[in-house]
Amino acid sequence: MFWGYKPPWYKRGPASNARLDTVLKSSPFWKPLLTRRILVPAEGWYEWTGEKGAKQPWFIQAKDGAPILMAGIAGWYPDAEMDAARGFAIVTEDAAGGMVDIHDRRPISLAPDDALAWVDPETPVEDALELLSTSRPGSAFVWHQVTPAMGNSRYQLADASEPI
């Protein structure tokens, strides 16, 4: 799937993140996607701190080592083209606790049972939106600095998430 969503009428570039406050307001941008809920599984994600030219990447992962199940919404449907109009976005919320020192936003990470309900087409939109308030707390995550080489998207070595 294309990471980013851009409806045909939207004049700017694709949005890769859907802010929770905007999603909850039934924004015309996101409302059509609320019945196309997805999960984005990950071992963790990266954020950067510092000034331009000297950014320090950080790897954030679940403290318990379990996969992170990020809530997402998508314009995709079976047999659709893989383009921005049928792409997806990860739903994000304000960061809290010590994580806010790394970045002011974070993906909504759901516990396995909530994640299953999130993607269940039988879950009404209103109930699905309530699940977004059950995101795993910031205390469920740990983070550490990783090699600054991660600032280059071509960097694909095995040490990409190892602490420095």
Short mmCIF file of C-alpha atoms in Angstrom, two decimals:
data_model
loop_
_atom_site.label_atom_id
_atom_site.label_comp_id
_atom_site.label_asym_id
_atom_site.label_seq_id
_atom_site.Cartn_x
_atom_site.Cartn_y
_atom_site.Cartn_z
CA MET A 1 0.00 0.00 0.00
CA PHE A 2 1.13 3.56 -0.62
CA TRP A 3 2.13 5.24 2.68
CA GLY A 4 0.27 8.53 2.57
CA TYR A 5 -3.26 9.50 1.65
CA LYS A 6 -4.35 12.23 -0.73
CA PRO A 7 -7.96 12.45 -1.90
CA PRO A 8 -8.29 13.58 -5.53
CA TRP A 9 -9.60 17.03 -4.50
CA TYR A 10 -6.70 17.75 -2.10
CA LYS A 11 -4.17 20.25 -3.45
CA ARG A 12 -1.19 19.45 -1.19
CA GLY A 13 0.99 16.34 -0.88
CA PRO A 14 -0.14 13.06 0.70
CA ALA A 15 -0.62 12.96 4.48
CA SER A 16 1.22 10.06 6.14
CA ASN A 17 -0.26 10.71 9.59
CA ALA A 18 -3.85 11.34 10.65
CA ARG A 19 -4.05 13.47 13.80
CA LEU A 20 -6.45 11.94 16.31
CA ASP A 21 -8.14 15.26 17.08
CA THR A 22 -8.91 15.74 13.37
CA VAL A 23 -10.14 12.16 12.94
CA LEU A 24 -12.47 12.50 15.94
CA LYS A 25 -13.98 15.69 14.47
CA SER A 26 -15.16 13.66 11.45
CA SER A 27 -12.98 15.74 9.15
CA PRO A 28 -14.09 15.46 5.48
CA PHE A 29 -10.49 14.46 4.77
CA TRP A 30 -10.55 11.37 7.02
CA LYS A 31 -14.26 10.52 7.49
CA PRO A 32 -14.56 8.46 4.27
CA LEU A 33 -11.74 6.19 5.51
CA LEU A 34 -13.17 5.32 8.92
CA THR A 35 -14.74 2.13 7.58
CA ARG A 36 -11.38 1.10 6.07
CA ARG A 37 -9.39 0.59 9.22
CA ILE A 38 -6.03 -1.17 9.10
CA LEU A 39 -3.17 -2.13 11.39
CA VAL A 40 0.43 -1.27 10.69
CA PRO A 41 2.58 -3.78 12.59
CA ALA A 42 6.10 -2.67 13.48
CA GLU A 43 9.03 -3.48 15.74
CA GLY A 44 9.27 0.22 16.50
CA TRP A 45 9.56 3.63 14.87
CA TYR A 46 12.11 6.42 14.54
CA GLU A 47 11.99 10.05 15.61
CA TRP A 48 14.69 12.71 15.36
CA THR A 49 15.84 15.44 17.74
CA GLY A 50 18.27 18.30 17.27
CA GLU A 51 18.98 21.00 14.77
CA LYS A 52 18.97 20.63 10.99
CA GLY A 53 22.29 19.18 9.88
CA ALA A 54 22.90 17.57 13.29
CA LYS A 55 19.74 15.54 13.85
CA GLN A 56 19.94 12.58 16.22
CA PRO A 57 17.66 9.60 15.40
CA TRP A 58 15.96 7.65 18.18
CA PHE A 59 14.40 4.20 17.96
CA ILE A 60 11.20 3.72 19.99
CA GLN A 61 9.95 0.21 20.74
CA ALA A 62 7.62 -1.63 23.09
CA LYS A 63 9.18 -2.23 26.50
CA ASP A 64 7.87 -5.82 26.46
CA GLY A 65 9.37 -6.52 23.01
CA ALA A 66 5.95 -7.27 21.52
CA PRO A 67 5.07 -6.01 18.05
CA ILE A 68 3.53 -2.55 17.93
CA LEU A 69 0.09 -2.52 16.32
CA MET A 70 -0.45 0.98 14.98
CA ALA A 71 -3.98 2.10 14.13
CA GLY A 72 -4.30 3.21 10.53
CA ILE A 73 -6.95 4.24 8.03
CA ALA A 74 -6.80 3.65 4.31
CA GLY A 75 -8.34 4.60 1.00
CA TRP A 76 -7.37 1.18 -0.37
CA TYR A 77 -9.82 -1.47 -1.49
CA PRO A 78 -9.29 -4.81 -3.29
CA ASP A 79 -7.94 -4.48 -6.83
CA ALA A 80 -7.26 -0.75 -6.33
CA GLU A 81 -4.22 0.95 -7.81
CA MET A 82 -1.35 1.59 -5.42
CA ASP A 83 -1.38 5.38 -5.37
CA ALA A 84 -1.93 8.22 -2.90
CA ALA A 85 -5.71 8.30 -3.42
CA ARG A 86 -5.81 4.71 -2.15
CA GLY A 87 -2.98 5.03 0.36
CA PHE A 88 -3.00 4.89 4.14
CA ALA A 89 -2.13 7.02 7.15
CA ILE A 90 -1.20 6.12 10.71
CA VAL A 91 -3.40 7.69 13.38
CA THR A 92 -1.29 9.77 15.78
CA GLU A 93 -1.89 11.40 19.15
CA ASP A 94 -0.03 13.76 21.46
CA ALA A 95 3.01 12.22 23.10
CA ALA A 96 3.13 12.20 26.90
CA GLY A 97 5.64 11.64 29.66
CA GLY A 98 9.30 11.42 28.73
CA MET A 99 8.46 10.53 25.14
CA VAL A 100 7.46 14.15 24.51
CA ASP A 101 11.17 15.05 24.83
CA ILE A 102 11.76 13.04 21.66
CA HIS A 103 8.70 14.12 19.64
CA ASP A 104 5.38 15.81 20.36
CA ARG A 105 3.31 13.15 18.56
CA ARG A 106 3.28 9.36 18.46
CA PRO A 107 1.37 6.62 16.66
CA ILE A 108 -1.65 5.14 18.39
CA SER A 109 -0.56 1.67 19.44
CA LEU A 110 -3.34 -0.77 20.30
CA ALA A 111 -3.29 -3.84 22.52
CA PRO A 112 -3.99 -7.08 20.56
CA ASP A 113 -7.70 -7.35 21.53
CA ASP A 114 -8.34 -3.69 20.73
CA ALA A 115 -6.41 -4.07 17.47
CA LEU A 116 -8.65 -6.96 16.42
CA ALA A 117 -11.75 -4.90 17.19
CA TRP A 118 -10.26 -1.92 15.29
CA VAL A 119 -9.98 -3.90 12.04
CA ASP A 120 -13.21 -5.87 12.47
CA PRO A 121 -15.64 -4.58 9.80
CA GLU A 122 -18.50 -5.39 12.21
CA THR A 123 -17.20 -2.81 14.71
CA PRO A 124 -19.28 0.36 14.22
CA VAL A 125 -17.28 3.51 13.45
CA GLU A 126 -18.30 5.11 16.78
CA ASP A 127 -17.00 2.08 18.73
CA ALA A 128 -13.82 1.98 16.64
CA LEU A 129 -13.15 5.64 17.41
CA GLU A 130 -13.51 4.89 21.12
CA LEU A 131 -10.77 2.26 20.77
CA LEU A 132 -8.37 5.04 19.79
CA SER A 133 -8.53 6.28 23.39
CA THR A 134 -7.11 2.94 24.58
CA SER A 135 -3.67 3.49 23.08
CA ARG A 136 -0.86 1.86 25.02
CA PRO A 137 0.62 4.43 27.46
CA GLY A 138 3.98 6.08 26.94
CA SER A 139 5.29 3.99 29.85
CA ALA A 140 4.87 0.89 27.63
CA PHE A 141 7.74 2.08 25.42
CA VAL A 142 11.49 2.53 25.65
CA TRP A 143 13.74 4.54 23.34
CA HIS A 144 17.40 4.99 22.62
CA GLN A 145 19.66 6.87 20.27
CA VAL A 146 20.75 5.06 17.11
CA THR A 147 23.37 5.75 14.49
CA PRO A 148 23.04 9.15 12.76
CA ALA A 149 23.42 7.22 9.49
CA MET A 150 19.67 6.52 9.88
CA GLY A 151 19.14 10.06 8.60
CA ASN A 152 19.74 8.67 5.11
CA SER A 153 16.85 6.59 3.78
CA ARG A 154 19.33 4.38 1.90
CA TYR A 155 20.86 3.18 5.19
CA GLN A 156 19.64 -0.40 5.57
CA LEU A 157 22.24 -2.11 7.77
CA ALA A 158 21.34 -4.50 10.59
CA ASP A 159 22.45 -2.05 13.29
CA ALA A 160 19.77 0.52 12.32
CA SER A 161 17.87 0.05 15.59
CA GLU A 162 20.80 -0.81 17.87
CA PRO A 163 21.65 1.62 20.70
CA ILE A 164 24.76 3.74 20.29
#
